[in-house]
Short mmCIF file of N, CA and C in Angstrom, two decimals:
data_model
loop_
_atom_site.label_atom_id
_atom_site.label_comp_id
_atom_site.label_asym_id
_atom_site.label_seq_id
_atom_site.Cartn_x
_atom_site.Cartn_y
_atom_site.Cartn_z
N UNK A 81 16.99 45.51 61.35
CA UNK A 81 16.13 45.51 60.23
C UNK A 81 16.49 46.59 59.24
N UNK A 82 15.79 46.35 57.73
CA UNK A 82 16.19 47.50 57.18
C UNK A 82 15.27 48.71 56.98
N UNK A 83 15.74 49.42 56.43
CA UNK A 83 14.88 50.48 56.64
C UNK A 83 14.05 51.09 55.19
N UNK A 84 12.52 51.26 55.36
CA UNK A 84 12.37 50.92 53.73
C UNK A 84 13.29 52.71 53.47
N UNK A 85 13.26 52.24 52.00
CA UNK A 85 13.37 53.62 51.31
C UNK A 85 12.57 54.93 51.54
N UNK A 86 12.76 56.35 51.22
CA UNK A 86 11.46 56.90 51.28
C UNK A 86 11.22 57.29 49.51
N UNK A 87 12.04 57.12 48.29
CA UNK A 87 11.74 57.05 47.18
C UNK A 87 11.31 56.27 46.46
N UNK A 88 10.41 55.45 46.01
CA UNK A 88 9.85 54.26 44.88
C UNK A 88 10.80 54.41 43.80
N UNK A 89 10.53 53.35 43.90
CA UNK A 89 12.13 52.79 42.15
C UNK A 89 10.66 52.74 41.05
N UNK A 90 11.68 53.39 40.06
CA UNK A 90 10.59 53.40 38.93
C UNK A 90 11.03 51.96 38.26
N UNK A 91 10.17 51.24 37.13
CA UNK A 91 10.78 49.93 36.46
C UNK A 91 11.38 50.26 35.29
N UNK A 92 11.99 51.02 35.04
CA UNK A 92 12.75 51.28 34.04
C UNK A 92 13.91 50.82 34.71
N UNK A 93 14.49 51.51 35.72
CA UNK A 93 15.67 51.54 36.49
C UNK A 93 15.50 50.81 37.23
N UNK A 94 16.39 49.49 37.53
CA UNK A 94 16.53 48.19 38.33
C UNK A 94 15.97 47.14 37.80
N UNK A 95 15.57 46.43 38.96
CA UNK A 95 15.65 44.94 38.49
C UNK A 95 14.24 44.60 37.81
N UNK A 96 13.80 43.52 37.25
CA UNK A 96 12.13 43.38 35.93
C UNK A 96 11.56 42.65 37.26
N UNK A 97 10.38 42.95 37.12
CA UNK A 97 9.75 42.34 38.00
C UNK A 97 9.33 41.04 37.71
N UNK A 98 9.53 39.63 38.12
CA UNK A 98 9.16 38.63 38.04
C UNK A 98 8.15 38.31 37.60
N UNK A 99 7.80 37.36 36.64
CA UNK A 99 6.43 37.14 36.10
C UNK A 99 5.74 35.67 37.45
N UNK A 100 4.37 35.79 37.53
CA UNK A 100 4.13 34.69 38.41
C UNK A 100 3.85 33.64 37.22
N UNK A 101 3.70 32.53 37.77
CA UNK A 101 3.39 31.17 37.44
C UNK A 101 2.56 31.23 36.44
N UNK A 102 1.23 31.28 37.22
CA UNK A 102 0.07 31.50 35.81
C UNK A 102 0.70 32.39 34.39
N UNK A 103 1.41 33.56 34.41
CA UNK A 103 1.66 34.28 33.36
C UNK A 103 2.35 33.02 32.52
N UNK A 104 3.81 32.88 33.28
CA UNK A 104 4.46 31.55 32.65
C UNK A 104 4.09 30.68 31.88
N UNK A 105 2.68 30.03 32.65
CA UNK A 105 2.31 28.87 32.29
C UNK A 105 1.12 28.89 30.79
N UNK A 106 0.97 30.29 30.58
CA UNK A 106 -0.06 30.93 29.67
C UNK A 106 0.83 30.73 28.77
N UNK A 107 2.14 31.87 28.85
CA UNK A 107 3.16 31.76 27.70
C UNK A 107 3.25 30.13 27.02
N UNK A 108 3.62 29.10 27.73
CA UNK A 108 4.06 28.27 27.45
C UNK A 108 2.88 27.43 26.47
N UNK A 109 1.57 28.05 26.86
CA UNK A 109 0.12 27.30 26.06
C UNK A 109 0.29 28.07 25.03
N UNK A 110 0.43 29.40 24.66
CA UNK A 110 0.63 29.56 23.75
C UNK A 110 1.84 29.52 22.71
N UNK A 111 3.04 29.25 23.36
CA UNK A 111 3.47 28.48 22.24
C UNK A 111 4.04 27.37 21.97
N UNK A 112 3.09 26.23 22.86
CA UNK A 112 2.76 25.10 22.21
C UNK A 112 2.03 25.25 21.36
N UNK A 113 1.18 26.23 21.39
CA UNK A 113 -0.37 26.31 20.38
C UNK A 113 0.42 26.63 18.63
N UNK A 114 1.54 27.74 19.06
CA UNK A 114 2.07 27.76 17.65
C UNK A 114 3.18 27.13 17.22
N UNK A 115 3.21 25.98 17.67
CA UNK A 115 4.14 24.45 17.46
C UNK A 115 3.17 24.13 16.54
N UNK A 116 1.71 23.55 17.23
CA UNK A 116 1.06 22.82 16.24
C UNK A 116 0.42 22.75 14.83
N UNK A 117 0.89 23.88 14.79
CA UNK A 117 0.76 24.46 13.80
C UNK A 117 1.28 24.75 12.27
N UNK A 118 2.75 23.78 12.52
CA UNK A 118 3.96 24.09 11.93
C UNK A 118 3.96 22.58 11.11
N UNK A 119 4.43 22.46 9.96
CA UNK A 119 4.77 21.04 8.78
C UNK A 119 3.91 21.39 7.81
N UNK A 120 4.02 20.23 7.39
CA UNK A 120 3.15 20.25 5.77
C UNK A 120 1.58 19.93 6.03
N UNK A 121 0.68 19.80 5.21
CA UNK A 121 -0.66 19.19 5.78
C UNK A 121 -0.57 17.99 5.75
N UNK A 122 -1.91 17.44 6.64
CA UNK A 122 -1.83 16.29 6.43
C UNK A 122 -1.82 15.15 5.08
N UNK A 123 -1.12 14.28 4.54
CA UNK A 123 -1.43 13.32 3.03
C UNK A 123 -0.70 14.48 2.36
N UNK A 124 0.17 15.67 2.28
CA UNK A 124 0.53 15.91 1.44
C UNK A 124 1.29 15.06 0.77
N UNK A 125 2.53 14.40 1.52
CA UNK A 125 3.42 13.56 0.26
C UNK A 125 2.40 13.05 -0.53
N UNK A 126 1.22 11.82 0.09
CA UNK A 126 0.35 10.40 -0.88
C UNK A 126 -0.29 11.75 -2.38
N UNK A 127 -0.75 13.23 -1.94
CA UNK A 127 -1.53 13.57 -2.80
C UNK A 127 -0.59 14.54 -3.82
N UNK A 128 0.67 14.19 -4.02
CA UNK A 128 1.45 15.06 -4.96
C UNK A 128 1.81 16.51 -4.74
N UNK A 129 1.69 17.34 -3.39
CA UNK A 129 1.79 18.37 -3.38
C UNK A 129 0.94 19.11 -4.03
N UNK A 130 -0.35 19.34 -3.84
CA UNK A 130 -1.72 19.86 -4.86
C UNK A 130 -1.47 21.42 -4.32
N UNK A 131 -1.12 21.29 -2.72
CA UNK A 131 -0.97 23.16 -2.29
C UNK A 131 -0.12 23.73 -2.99
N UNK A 132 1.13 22.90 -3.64
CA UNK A 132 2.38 24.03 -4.60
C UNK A 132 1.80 24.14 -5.90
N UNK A 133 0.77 23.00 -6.08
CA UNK A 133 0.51 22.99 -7.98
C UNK A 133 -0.65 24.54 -8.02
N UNK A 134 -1.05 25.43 -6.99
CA UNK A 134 -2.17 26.13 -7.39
C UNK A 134 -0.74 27.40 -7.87
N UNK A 135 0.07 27.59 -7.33
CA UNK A 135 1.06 28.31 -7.85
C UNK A 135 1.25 28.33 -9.02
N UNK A 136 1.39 27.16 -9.93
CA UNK A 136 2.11 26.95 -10.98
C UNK A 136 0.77 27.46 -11.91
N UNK A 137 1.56 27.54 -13.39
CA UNK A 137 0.64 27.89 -14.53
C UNK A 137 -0.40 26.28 -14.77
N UNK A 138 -1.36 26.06 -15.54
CA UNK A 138 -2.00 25.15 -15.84
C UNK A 138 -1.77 23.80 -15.99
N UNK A 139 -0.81 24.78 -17.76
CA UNK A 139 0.16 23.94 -18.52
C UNK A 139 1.16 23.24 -18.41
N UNK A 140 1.38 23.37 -16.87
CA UNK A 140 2.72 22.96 -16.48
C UNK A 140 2.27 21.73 -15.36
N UNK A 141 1.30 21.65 -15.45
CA UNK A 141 0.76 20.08 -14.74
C UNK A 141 0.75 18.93 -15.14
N UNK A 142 1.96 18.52 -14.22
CA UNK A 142 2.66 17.02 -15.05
C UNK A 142 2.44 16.14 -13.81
N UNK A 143 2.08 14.50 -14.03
CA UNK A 143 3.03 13.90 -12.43
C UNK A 143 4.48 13.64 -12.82
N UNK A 144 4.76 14.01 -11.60
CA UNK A 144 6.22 13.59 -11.68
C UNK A 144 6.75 12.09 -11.78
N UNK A 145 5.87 11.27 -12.00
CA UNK A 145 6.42 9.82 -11.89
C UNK A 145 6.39 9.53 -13.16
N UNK A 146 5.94 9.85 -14.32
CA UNK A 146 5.78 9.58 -15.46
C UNK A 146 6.92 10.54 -15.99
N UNK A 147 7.52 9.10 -17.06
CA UNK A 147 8.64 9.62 -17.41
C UNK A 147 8.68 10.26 -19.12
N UNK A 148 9.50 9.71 -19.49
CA UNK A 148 9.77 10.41 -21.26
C UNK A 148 8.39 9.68 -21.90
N UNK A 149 7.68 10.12 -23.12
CA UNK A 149 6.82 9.50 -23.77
C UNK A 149 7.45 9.05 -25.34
N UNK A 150 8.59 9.12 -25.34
CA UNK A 150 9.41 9.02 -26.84
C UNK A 150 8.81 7.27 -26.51
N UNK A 151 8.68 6.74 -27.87
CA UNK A 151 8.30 5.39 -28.40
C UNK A 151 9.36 4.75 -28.54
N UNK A 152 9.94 3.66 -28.15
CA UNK A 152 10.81 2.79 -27.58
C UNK A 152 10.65 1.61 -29.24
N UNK A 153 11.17 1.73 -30.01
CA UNK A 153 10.85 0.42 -30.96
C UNK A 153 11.04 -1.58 -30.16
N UNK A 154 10.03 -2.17 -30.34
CA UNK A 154 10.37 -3.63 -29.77
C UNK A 154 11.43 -4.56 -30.66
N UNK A 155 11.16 -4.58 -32.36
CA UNK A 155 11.44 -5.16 -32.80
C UNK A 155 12.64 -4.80 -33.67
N UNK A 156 13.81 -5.25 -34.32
CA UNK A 156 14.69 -4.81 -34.98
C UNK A 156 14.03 -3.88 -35.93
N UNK A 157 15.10 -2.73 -36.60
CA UNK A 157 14.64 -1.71 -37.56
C UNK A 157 14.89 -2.35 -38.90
N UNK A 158 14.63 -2.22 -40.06
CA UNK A 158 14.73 -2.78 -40.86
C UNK A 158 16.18 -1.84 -41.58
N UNK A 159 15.97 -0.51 -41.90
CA UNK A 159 16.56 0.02 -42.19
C UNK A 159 18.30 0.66 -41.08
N UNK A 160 19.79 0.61 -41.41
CA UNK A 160 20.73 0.95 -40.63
C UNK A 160 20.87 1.89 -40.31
N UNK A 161 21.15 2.02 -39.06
CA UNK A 161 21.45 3.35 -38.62
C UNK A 161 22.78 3.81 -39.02
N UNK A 162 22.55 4.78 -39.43
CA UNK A 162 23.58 6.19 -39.88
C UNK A 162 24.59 6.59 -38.96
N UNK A 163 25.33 6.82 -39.10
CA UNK A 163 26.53 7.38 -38.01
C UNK A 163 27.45 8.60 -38.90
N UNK A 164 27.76 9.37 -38.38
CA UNK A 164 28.47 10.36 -38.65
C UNK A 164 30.09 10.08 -38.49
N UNK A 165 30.53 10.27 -40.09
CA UNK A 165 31.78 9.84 -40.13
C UNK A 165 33.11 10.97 -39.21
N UNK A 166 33.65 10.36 -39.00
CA UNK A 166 34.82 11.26 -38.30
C UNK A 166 35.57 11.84 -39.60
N UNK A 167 36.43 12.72 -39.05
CA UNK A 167 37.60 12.87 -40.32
C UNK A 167 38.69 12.10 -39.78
N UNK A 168 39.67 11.49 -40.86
CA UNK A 168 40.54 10.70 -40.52
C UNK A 168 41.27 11.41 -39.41
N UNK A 169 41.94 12.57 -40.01
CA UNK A 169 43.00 13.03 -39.25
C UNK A 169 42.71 14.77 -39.46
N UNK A 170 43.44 15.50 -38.45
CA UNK A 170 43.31 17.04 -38.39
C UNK A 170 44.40 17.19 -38.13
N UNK A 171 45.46 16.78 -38.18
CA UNK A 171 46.86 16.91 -38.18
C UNK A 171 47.44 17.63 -39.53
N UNK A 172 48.43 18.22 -39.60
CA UNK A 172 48.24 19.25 -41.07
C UNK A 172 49.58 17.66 -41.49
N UNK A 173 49.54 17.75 -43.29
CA UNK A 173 50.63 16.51 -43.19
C UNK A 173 51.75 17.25 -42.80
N UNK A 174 52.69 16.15 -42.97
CA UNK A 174 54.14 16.42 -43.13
C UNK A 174 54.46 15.92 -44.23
N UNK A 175 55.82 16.48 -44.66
CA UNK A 175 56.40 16.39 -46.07
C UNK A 175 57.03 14.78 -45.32
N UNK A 176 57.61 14.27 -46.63
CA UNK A 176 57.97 12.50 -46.60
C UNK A 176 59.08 12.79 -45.65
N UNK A 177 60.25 13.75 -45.68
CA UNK A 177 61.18 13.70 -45.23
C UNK A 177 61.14 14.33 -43.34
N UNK A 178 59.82 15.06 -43.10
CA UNK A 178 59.78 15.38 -42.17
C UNK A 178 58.93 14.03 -41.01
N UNK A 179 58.18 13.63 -41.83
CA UNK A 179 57.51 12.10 -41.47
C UNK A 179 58.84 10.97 -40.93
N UNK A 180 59.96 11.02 -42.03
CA UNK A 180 60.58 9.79 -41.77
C UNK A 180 61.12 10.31 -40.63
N UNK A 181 61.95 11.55 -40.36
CA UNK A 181 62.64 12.38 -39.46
C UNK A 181 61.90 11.71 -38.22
N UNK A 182 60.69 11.43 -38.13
CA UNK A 182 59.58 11.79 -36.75
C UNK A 182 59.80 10.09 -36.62
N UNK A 183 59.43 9.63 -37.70
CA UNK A 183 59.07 7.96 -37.35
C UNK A 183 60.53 7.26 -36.85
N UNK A 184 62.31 7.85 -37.53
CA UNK A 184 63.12 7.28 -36.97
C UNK A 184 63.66 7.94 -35.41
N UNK A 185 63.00 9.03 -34.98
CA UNK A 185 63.53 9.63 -33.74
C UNK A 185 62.06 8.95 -32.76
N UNK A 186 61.23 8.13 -32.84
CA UNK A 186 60.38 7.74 -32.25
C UNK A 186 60.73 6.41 -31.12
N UNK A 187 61.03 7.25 -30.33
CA UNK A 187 60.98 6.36 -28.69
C UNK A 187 60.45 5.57 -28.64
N UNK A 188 59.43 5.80 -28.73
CA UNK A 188 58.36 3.95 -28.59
C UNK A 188 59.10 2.99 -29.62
N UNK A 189 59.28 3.49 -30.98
CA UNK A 189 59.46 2.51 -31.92
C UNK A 189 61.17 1.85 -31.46
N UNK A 190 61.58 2.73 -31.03
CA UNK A 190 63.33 2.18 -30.20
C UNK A 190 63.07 0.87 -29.88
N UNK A 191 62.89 1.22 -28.35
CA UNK A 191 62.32 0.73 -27.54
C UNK A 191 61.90 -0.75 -27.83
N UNK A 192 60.89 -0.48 -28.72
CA UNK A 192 59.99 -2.30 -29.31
C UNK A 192 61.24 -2.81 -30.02
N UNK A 193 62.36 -2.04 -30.74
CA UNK A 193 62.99 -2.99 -31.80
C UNK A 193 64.43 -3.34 -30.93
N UNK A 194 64.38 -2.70 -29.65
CA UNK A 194 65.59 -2.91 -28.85
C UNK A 194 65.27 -4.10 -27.90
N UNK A 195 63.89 -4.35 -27.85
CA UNK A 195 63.41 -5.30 -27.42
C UNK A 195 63.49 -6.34 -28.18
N UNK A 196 63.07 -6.64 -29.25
CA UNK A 196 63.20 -7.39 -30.44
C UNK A 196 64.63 -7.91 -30.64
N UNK A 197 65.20 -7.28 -30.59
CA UNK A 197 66.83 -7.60 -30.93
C UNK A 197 67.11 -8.51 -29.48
N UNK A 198 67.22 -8.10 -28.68
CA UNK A 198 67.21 -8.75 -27.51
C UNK A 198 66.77 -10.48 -27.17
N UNK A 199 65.59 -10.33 -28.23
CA UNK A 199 64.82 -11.93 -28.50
C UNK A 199 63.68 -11.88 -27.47
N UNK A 200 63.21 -10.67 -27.25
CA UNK A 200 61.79 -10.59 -26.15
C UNK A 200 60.54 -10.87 -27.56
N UNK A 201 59.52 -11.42 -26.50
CA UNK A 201 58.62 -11.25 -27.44
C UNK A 201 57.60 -10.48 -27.42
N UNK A 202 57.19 -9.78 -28.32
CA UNK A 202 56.37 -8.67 -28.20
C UNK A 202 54.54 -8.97 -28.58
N UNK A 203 53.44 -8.64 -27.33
CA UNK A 203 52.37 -8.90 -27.47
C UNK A 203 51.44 -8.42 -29.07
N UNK A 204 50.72 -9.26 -29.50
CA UNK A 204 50.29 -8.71 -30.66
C UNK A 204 50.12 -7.50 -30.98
N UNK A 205 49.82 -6.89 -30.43
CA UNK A 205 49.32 -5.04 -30.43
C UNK A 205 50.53 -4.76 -30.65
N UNK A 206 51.83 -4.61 -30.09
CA UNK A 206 53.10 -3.68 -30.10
C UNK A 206 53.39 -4.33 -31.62
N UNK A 207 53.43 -5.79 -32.11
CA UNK A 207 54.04 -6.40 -33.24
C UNK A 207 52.96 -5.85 -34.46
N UNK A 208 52.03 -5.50 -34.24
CA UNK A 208 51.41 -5.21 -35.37
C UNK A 208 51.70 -3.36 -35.85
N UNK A 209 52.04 -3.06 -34.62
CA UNK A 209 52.33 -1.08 -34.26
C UNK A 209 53.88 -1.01 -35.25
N UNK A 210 54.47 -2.32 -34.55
CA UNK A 210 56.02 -2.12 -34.96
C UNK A 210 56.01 -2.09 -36.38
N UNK A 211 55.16 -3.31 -36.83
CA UNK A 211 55.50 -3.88 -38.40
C UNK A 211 54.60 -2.54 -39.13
N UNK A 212 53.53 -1.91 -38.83
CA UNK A 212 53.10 -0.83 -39.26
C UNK A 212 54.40 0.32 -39.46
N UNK A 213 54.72 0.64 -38.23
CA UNK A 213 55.68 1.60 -38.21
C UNK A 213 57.03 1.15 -39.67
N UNK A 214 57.26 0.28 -39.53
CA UNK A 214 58.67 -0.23 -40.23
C UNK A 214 57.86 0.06 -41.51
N UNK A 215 56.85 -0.42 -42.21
CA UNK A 215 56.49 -0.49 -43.78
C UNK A 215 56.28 0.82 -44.16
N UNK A 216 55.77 1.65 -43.17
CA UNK A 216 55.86 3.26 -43.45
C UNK A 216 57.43 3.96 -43.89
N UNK A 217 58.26 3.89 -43.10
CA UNK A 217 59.48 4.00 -43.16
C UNK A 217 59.97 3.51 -44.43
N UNK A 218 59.82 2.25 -44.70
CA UNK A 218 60.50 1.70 -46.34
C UNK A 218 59.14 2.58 -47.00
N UNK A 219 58.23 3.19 -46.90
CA UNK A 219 57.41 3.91 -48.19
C UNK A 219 57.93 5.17 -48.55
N UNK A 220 58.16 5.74 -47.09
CA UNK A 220 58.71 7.10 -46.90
C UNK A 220 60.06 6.82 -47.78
N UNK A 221 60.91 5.72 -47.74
CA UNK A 221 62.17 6.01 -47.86
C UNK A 221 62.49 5.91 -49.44
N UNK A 222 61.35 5.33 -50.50
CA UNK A 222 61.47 4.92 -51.31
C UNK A 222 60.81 5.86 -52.18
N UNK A 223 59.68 6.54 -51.52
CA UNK A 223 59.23 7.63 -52.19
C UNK A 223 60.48 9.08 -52.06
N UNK A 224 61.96 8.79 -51.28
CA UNK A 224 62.70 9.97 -51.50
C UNK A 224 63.88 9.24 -52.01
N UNK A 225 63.58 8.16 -52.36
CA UNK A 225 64.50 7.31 -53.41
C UNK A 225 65.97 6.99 -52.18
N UNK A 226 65.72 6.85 -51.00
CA UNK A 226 66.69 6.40 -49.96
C UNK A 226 66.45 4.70 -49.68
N UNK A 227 67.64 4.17 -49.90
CA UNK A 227 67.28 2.79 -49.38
C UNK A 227 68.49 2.07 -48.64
N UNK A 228 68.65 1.08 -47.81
CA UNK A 228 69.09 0.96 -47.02
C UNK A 228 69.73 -0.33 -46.92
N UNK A 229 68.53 -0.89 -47.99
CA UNK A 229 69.00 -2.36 -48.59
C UNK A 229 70.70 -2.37 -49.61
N UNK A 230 70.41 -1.05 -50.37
CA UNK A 230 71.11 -1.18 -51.67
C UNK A 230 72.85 -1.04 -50.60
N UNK A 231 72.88 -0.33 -50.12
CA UNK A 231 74.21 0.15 -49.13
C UNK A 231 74.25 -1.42 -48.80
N UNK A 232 73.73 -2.24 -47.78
CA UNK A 232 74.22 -3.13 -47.88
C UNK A 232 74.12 -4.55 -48.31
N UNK A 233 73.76 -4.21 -49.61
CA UNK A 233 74.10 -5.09 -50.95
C UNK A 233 75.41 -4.97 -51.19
N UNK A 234 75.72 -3.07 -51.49
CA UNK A 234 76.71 -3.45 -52.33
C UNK A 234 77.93 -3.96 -51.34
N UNK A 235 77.66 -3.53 -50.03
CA UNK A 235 79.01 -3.76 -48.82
C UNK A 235 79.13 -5.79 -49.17
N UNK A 236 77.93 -5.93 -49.20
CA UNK A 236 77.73 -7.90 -48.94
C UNK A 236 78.63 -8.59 -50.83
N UNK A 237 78.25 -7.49 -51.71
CA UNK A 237 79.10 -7.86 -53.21
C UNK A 237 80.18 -7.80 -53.04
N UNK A 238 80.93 -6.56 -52.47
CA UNK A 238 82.21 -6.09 -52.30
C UNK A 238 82.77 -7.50 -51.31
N UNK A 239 82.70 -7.61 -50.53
CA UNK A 239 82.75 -8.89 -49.60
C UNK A 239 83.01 -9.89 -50.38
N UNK A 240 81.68 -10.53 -50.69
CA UNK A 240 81.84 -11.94 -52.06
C UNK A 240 82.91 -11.39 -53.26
N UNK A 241 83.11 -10.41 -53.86
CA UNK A 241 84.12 -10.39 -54.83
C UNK A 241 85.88 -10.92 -54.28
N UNK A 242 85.73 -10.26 -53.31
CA UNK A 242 87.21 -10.10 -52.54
C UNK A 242 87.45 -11.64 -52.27
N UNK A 243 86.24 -12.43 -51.68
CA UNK A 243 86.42 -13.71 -51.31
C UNK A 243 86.88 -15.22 -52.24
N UNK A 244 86.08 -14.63 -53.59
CA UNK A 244 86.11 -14.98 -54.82
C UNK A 244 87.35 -14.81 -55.44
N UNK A 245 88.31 -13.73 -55.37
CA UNK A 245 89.48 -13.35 -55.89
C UNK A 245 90.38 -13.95 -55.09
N UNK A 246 90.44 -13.94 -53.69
CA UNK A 246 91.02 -14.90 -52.85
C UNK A 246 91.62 -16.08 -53.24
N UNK A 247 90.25 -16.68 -53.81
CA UNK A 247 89.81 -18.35 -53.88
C UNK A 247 90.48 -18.44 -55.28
N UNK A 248 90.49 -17.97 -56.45
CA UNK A 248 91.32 -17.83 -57.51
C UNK A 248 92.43 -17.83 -57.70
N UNK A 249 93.07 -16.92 -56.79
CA UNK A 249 94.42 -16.67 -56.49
C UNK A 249 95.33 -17.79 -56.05
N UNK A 250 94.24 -18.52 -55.25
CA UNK A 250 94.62 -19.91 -54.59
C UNK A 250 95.41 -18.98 -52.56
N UNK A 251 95.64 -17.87 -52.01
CA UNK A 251 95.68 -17.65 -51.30
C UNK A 251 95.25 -17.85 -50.20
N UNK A 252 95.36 -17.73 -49.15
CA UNK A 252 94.43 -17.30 -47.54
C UNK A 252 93.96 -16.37 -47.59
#
């Protein structure tokens, strides 16, 4: 057998002394008790939250289900509505010669007339972009007195003269 001690253990030092059952079972009533205790009240959602509205100022008592009160017109207006014009462009210009520079080094416009040459056909949108692009170019070119026609006019005269002198001569 063992032999008791002859010193008492104080409870600071060693092991806690076991709680019995009943203590346990007290703990556990009380906090179930402060479980039940815990959520919102009862009908808060159905009654709008009335416990947060004593917080708020007076004036600030709205329901939340009601929406804008602006007046909705039913019937057409008689008078048009206004719109705010854009500005055309915010691009600073370019001089004629720096314009044509841009419009004949323009990739896209290649592109559509390399297609064109080819015998593709091009959807309305690109043919209306292209023929835009091209009438700019003869404005640009005519407002710096460049034209493109006259060069080969005179190459197509020079041609017919020579052919003409040929034919006179009675030669091949």
């Amino acid at each position: 057998m063992k032999k008791p001690t002859s010193a008492p253990r104080s409870k600071t030092t060693g092991k806690a002394r076991r709680k019995t059952r009943e203590e346990l079972n007290q703990e556990a009533r009380d906090r179930k008790r402060d479980k039940k205790h815990r959520g919102h009240a009862a009908g808060s959602r159905a009654n709008g939250g009335e416990a947060n509205a004593a917080g708020r100022k007076q004036g600030q008592q709205k329901d939340p289900r009601i929406g804008s009160k602006t007046p909705i017109p039913l019937a057409a207006t008689e008078r048009p509505v206004t719109r705010q014009h854009k500005p055309k462009s915010e691009k600073p210009m370019l001089s004629p010669q720096a314009e044509l520079d841009l419009l004949e080094n323009d990739e896209r416009l290649d592109a559509l007339l390399e297609r064109l040459e080819e015998g593709e056909a091009l959807s309305a949108d690109e043919q209306t972009w292209v023929d835009a692009k091209l009438d700019r170019i003869d404005e640009l070119m005519q407002q710096l007195g460049l034209s493109y026609d006259d060069d080969e006019e005179d190459e197509e005269e020079e041609e017919g003269k020579e052919d003409m002198m040929r034919l006179l001569r009675g030669g091949n």
